[in-house]
Amino acid sequence: MAASQDDMLSFCVDTTKVCSCVEVRFIDKVKGKGLFAKKAIKKGDTIFVERPLVSSQFLWNSQYKYKACEYCLSALETAQDNARRLSGNPGLSLPHTELCKVRPELHQACPQCQLSVMYCSNECRQAAADQYHRALCLGHSQEDPDHPVNKLKDAWRSMHYPPETSSIMLMARMVDTVKQAQDKCCWQKLFFQFCSRAANEEEEIAHKLLGEKFQGHLTLLQTLFTTALYDDHLNMWFTPEGFRSLFALVDTNGQGIGTSSLSQWAHACDALELTSQQREQLDSFIDQLYKDIDSETGDFLNCEGSGLFLLQSSCNHSCIPKAEASFPNNNFLLHLSALSDISPGEEICISYLDCCQRDRSCHSRQKILRENYLFVCSCPKCVSQMDELDLALSSSSDDMEEEITDV
């Protein structure tokens, strides 16, 4: 029996809780839709928990030897193995290793791909096979550099160095999800519920995603994508315009996902009841460990990827957000939590900026949002700082006039 869109929403979130708590409303042609509270929500409450329609690790993870479930992205390394690899110290021993919840005895490989594609459990292996992996499975061709999918991956890696902001494989899994679906129209409608852009905006986004050095390579990617994945039911996604639309969709709607057994272990250590001396020793050990990792590996600490979350993508941006997304289960399950009390009928906004970016000037915030998300923020914080923005723009204009005069 084919799944309906309501069935898919139930698959992604606990609809019983969500329907009584929030609703998606159309706002206007500029902002599109938004997420609103249907009842009072208290600070700290979990508003909903959502799994992505589709998600994917970044392609550079495997190059840096990160091990994570190909379906839910949960870490497959123990915290100790993770720490040993990142610090370059194979003899390192972590205290309180019982706090790491990785269970290697449950891990399973794809029967055809063998150890190249691993899952944290039989449930994840089966879920991936049922949704997209049967169409995307390379089997014994997993290491064949001439396989069309591997050529596509290599081209993306050569154009998109870490940190990645999206993945060509997220688009590939969208295609193969529709290929395998009984109700192909249902899945296409679900994907097209994500924010769409005008043709000129899509082109701008695609070029930004590739970077200036590779602006001319969009055609090459489209050709490789078509050769590897073409399907008659989805011919519109393989045209230049359709391919560019997919790029724009995953870049403007994709939510970053980061998982780490080491991070999970460190958070669990924070919750331990210890004497002041034991706490000091443990904190000192963890601080030194992260210093060693920083000098050996740098900032690339987590297994990272991105996903398309249907409900979370309805949240608009504010520089003073009412909620934030997190991944406390160390997998792809997104928890949206309230940062402050939210009244019935109030819009629930998140921030598209990180904490450091939110602390920057109005001019700087507006520049980041305009370049990366193609909109001008009109949240209360930006409106109250509009004089600062006007002054910055005026100063910038004056500097430009001086440069012209000097020339």
mmCIF file of N, CA and C in Angstrom, residues 4-6 8-9 53 185-194 310:
data_model
loop_
_atom_site.group_PDB
_atom_site.id
_atom_site.type_symbol
_atom_site.label_atom_id
_atom_site.label_comp_id
_atom_site.label_asym_id
_atom_site.label_seq_id
_atom_site.Cartn_x
_atom_site.Cartn_y
_atom_site.Cartn_z
ATOM 1 N N SER A 4 0.973 7.855 2.109
ATOM 2 C CA SER A 4 0.479 9.205 1.831
ATOM 3 C C SER A 4 1.436 10.215 2.454
ATOM 4 N N GLN A 5 1.220 11.527 2.145
ATOM 5 C CA GLN A 5 2.048 12.560 2.759
ATOM 6 C C GLN A 5 1.832 12.596 4.264
ATOM 7 N N ASP A 6 0.609 12.312 4.742
ATOM 8 C CA ASP A 6 0.349 12.262 6.175
ATOM 9 C C ASP A 6 1.135 11.122 6.821
ATOM 10 N N MET A 8 3.972 9.989 5.784
ATOM 11 C CA MET A 8 5.368 10.394 5.814
ATOM 12 C C MET A 8 5.633 11.379 6.944
ATOM 13 N N LEU A 9 4.690 12.290 7.212
ATOM 14 C CA LEU A 9 4.862 13.215 8.321
ATOM 15 C C LEU A 9 4.896 12.441 9.642
ATOM 16 N N LEU A 53 13.719 13.557 6.037
ATOM 17 C CA LEU A 53 13.208 12.786 4.907
ATOM 18 C C LEU A 53 14.348 12.020 4.260
ATOM 19 N N CYS A 185 4.941 10.166 -6.812
ATOM 20 C CA CYS A 185 4.400 11.529 -6.771
ATOM 21 C C CYS A 185 4.386 12.073 -5.343
ATOM 22 N N CYS A 186 4.087 11.203 -4.373
ATOM 23 C CA CYS A 186 4.053 11.618 -2.977
ATOM 24 C C CYS A 186 5.412 12.138 -2.539
ATOM 25 N N TRP A 187 6.480 11.391 -2.857
ATOM 26 C CA TRP A 187 7.820 11.813 -2.472
ATOM 27 C C TRP A 187 8.238 13.093 -3.199
ATOM 28 N N GLN A 188 7.912 13.195 -4.477
ATOM 29 C CA GLN A 188 8.258 14.421 -5.198
ATOM 30 C C GLN A 188 7.570 15.631 -4.588
ATOM 31 N N LYS A 189 6.299 15.481 -4.215
ATOM 32 C CA LYS A 189 5.573 16.591 -3.589
ATOM 33 C C LYS A 189 6.193 16.963 -2.244
ATOM 34 N N LEU A 190 6.634 15.957 -1.494
ATOM 35 C CA LEU A 190 7.280 16.228 -0.213
ATOM 36 C C LEU A 190 8.558 17.031 -0.404
ATOM 37 N N PHE A 191 9.383 16.635 -1.373
ATOM 38 C CA PHE A 191 10.623 17.363 -1.620
ATOM 39 C C PHE A 191 10.349 18.789 -2.108
ATOM 40 N N PHE A 192 9.296 18.962 -2.892
ATOM 41 C CA PHE A 192 9.001 20.284 -3.421
ATOM 42 C C PHE A 192 8.284 21.186 -2.413
ATOM 43 N N GLN A 193 7.987 20.635 -1.212
ATOM 44 C CA GLN A 193 7.459 21.491 -0.152
ATOM 45 C C GLN A 193 8.540 22.377 0.453
ATOM 46 N N PHE A 194 9.804 22.018 0.214
ATOM 47 C CA PHE A 194 10.886 22.854 0.711
ATOM 48 C C PHE A 194 10.932 24.142 -0.103
ATOM 49 N N LEU A 310 11.475 18.237 7.152
ATOM 50 C CA LEU A 310 10.273 18.874 6.620
ATOM 51 C C LEU A 310 9.711 19.946 7.550
#
